[in-house]
CSV table of C-alpha atoms in Angstrom, one decimal:
chain,number,residue,atom,x,y,z
A,1,UNK,CA,163.3,78.3,55.4
A,2,UNK,CA,164.9,75.3,57.2
A,3,UNK,CA,168.1,73.9,55.6
A,4,UNK,CA,168.6,70.2,56.1
A,5,UNK,CA,171.9,68.4,55.6
A,6,UNK,CA,171.9,64.6,55.6
A,7,UNK,CA,175.2,62.7,55.7
A,8,UNK,CA,175.4,59.0,55.0
A,9,UNK,CA,177.8,56.4,53.7
A,10,UNK,CA,178.2,56.0,49.9
A,11,UNK,CA,176.1,53.5,48.1
A,12,UNK,CA,172.5,54.5,48.8
A,13,UNK,CA,170.1,54.7,45.9
A,14,UNK,CA,168.5,57.9,44.6
A,15,UNK,CA,165.2,56.3,45.7
A,16,UNK,CA,166.4,55.8,49.2
A,17,UNK,CA,167.6,59.4,49.4
A,18,UNK,CA,164.3,60.6,48.0
A,19,UNK,CA,162.4,58.6,50.7
A,20,UNK,CA,164.7,60.0,53.4
A,21,UNK,CA,164.1,63.5,52.2
A,22,UNK,CA,160.3,63.0,52.0
A,23,UNK,CA,160.3,61.6,55.6
A,24,UNK,CA,162.2,64.5,57.0
A,25,UNK,CA,160.3,67.1,55.0
A,26,UNK,CA,156.9,65.7,56.0
A,27,UNK,CA,157.9,65.9,59.7
A,28,UNK,CA,158.9,69.6,59.2
A,29,UNK,CA,155.6,70.4,57.5
A,30,UNK,CA,153.6,68.5,60.2
A,31,UNK,CA,155.4,69.8,63.3
A,32,UNK,CA,157.0,73.1,62.4
A,33,UNK,CA,154.1,74.0,60.0
A,34,UNK,CA,156.5,75.1,57.3
A,35,UNK,CA,155.0,75.6,53.8
A,36,UNK,CA,155.0,72.4,51.6
A,37,UNK,CA,157.3,74.0,49.1
A,38,UNK,CA,159.9,75.1,51.7
A,39,UNK,CA,162.3,72.2,51.1
A,40,UNK,CA,166.1,72.5,51.0
A,41,UNK,CA,167.8,69.2,51.6
A,42,UNK,CA,171.5,68.6,50.8
A,43,UNK,CA,172.8,65.0,50.9
A,44,UNK,CA,176.5,64.2,51.5
A,45,UNK,CA,177.4,60.6,50.7
A,46,UNK,CA,180.9,59.9,52.1
A,47,UNK,CA,183.2,56.9,51.8
A,48,UNK,CA,183.0,54.5,54.7
A,49,UNK,CA,186.6,55.6,55.7
A,50,UNK,CA,185.2,59.2,56.1
A,51,UNK,CA,182.2,58.2,58.2
A,52,UNK,CA,183.8,57.1,61.4
A,53,UNK,CA,181.4,55.9,64.1
A,54,UNK,CA,181.8,53.3,66.8
A,55,UNK,CA,179.6,50.2,66.3
A,56,UNK,CA,178.0,51.0,69.8
A,57,UNK,CA,177.3,54.6,70.6
A,58,UNK,CA,175.6,55.6,73.8
A,59,UNK,CA,175.2,51.9,74.6
A,60,UNK,CA,173.2,51.3,71.4
A,61,UNK,CA,174.4,49.3,68.4
A,62,UNK,CA,174.5,51.5,65.3
A,63,UNK,CA,174.2,49.8,61.9
A,64,UNK,CA,176.2,50.4,58.7
A,65,UNK,CA,173.4,52.6,57.3
A,66,UNK,CA,173.5,55.1,60.2
A,67,UNK,CA,172.7,58.6,59.0
A,68,UNK,CA,173.4,62.0,60.5
A,69,UNK,CA,170.9,64.8,60.0
A,70,UNK,CA,171.6,68.4,60.7
A,71,UNK,CA,168.6,70.7,60.9
A,72,UNK,CA,169.1,74.5,60.6
A,73,UNK,CA,166.1,76.7,61.4
A,74,UNK,CA,165.2,79.7,63.6
A,75,UNK,CA,164.5,79.2,67.3
A,76,UNK,CA,161.8,76.8,68.4
A,77,UNK,CA,160.5,75.7,71.8
A,78,UNK,CA,162.2,72.6,73.3
A,79,UNK,CA,158.9,70.7,73.2
A,80,UNK,CA,158.5,71.4,69.5
A,81,UNK,CA,162.0,70.2,68.7
A,82,UNK,CA,161.4,67.0,70.7
A,83,UNK,CA,158.2,66.4,68.7
A,84,UNK,CA,160.1,67.1,65.5
A,85,UNK,CA,162.8,64.6,66.3
A,86,UNK,CA,160.3,61.9,67.2
A,87,UNK,CA,158.3,62.6,64.0
A,88,UNK,CA,161.5,62.4,61.8
A,89,UNK,CA,162.5,59.1,63.4
A,90,UNK,CA,159.0,57.7,63.0
A,91,UNK,CA,158.8,58.9,59.3
A,92,UNK,CA,162.2,57.5,58.5
A,93,UNK,CA,161.2,54.1,59.7
A,94,UNK,CA,157.9,54.2,57.8
A,95,UNK,CA,159.1,55.9,54.5
A,96,UNK,CA,162.6,54.6,54.2
A,97,UNK,CA,162.9,51.6,56.5
A,98,UNK,CA,165.6,53.3,58.6
A,99,UNK,CA,165.8,51.8,62.1
A,100,UNK,CA,165.5,54.3,65.0
A,101,UNK,CA,169.0,53.3,66.2
A,102,UNK,CA,170.5,54.4,62.9
A,103,UNK,CA,169.3,58.0,63.2
A,104,UNK,CA,171.4,60.8,64.7
A,105,UNK,CA,169.9,64.3,64.8
A,106,UNK,CA,171.1,67.8,65.7
A,107,UNK,CA,169.4,71.1,65.4
A,108,UNK,CA,171.2,74.4,64.8
A,109,UNK,CA,169.1,77.4,65.6
A,110,UNK,CA,169.8,80.9,64.3
A,111,UNK,CA,168.1,84.3,64.7
A,112,UNK,CA,165.3,84.9,62.2
A,113,UNK,CA,167.2,87.8,60.6
A,114,UNK,CA,170.0,85.5,59.6
A,115,UNK,CA,167.8,83.9,56.8
A,116,UNK,CA,167.4,85.3,53.4
A,117,UNK,CA,166.1,83.9,50.0
A,118,UNK,CA,165.1,85.9,46.9
A,119,UNK,CA,161.3,86.0,46.5
A,120,UNK,CA,160.6,85.0,50.1
A,121,UNK,CA,158.2,87.3,51.9
A,122,UNK,CA,158.7,87.5,55.7
A,123,UNK,CA,156.0,88.9,57.9
A,124,UNK,CA,157.7,91.8,59.8
A,125,UNK,CA,155.6,91.3,62.8
A,126,UNK,CA,156.6,87.6,63.3
A,127,UNK,CA,159.8,87.3,61.3
A,128,UNK,CA,158.5,84.1,59.8
A,129,UNK,CA,157.5,83.3,56.2
A,130,UNK,CA,154.1,85.0,55.6
A,131,UNK,CA,152.6,81.7,54.4
A,132,UNK,CA,153.1,80.1,57.8
A,133,UNK,CA,149.9,79.9,59.7
A,134,UNK,CA,151.3,78.7,63.1
A,135,UNK,CA,154.1,80.7,64.6
A,136,UNK,CA,154.9,81.4,68.2
A,137,UNK,CA,152.9,84.2,69.8
A,138,UNK,CA,156.0,86.1,70.6
A,139,UNK,CA,158.9,84.7,68.5
A,140,UNK,CA,161.4,86.9,70.4
A,141,UNK,CA,160.7,84.8,73.6
A,142,UNK,CA,161.1,81.4,72.0
A,143,UNK,CA,164.0,79.5,73.4
């Protein structure tokens, strides 16, 4: 049950936000193998005065449409997170025409037991949604 928070400057269209959401979600389905209906995305559009970023960050020019995506989910291997980040960036370019340089990502990982949603059924052996077909062999050892 990942929770995605996307922060961007005010002025985007509903269609742009829908495409950004679709790009991120498809990457989550493809890489993390979450169920298709496991989508929780919250957009925060903020005034330009409240979105402070240098025009060059880490030596790379950032455009006025830079967005910041926070991904919250349970622990995953570093390789899988790297694949997820790459997939999100690729999808954002393809779906929503967002340049790679305008994407900032961070993942917050929590223990499996910290997630709850009414009606969700978790496999007690894995701690993952029972509909997920690909979970780590020993989730306790993921890190």
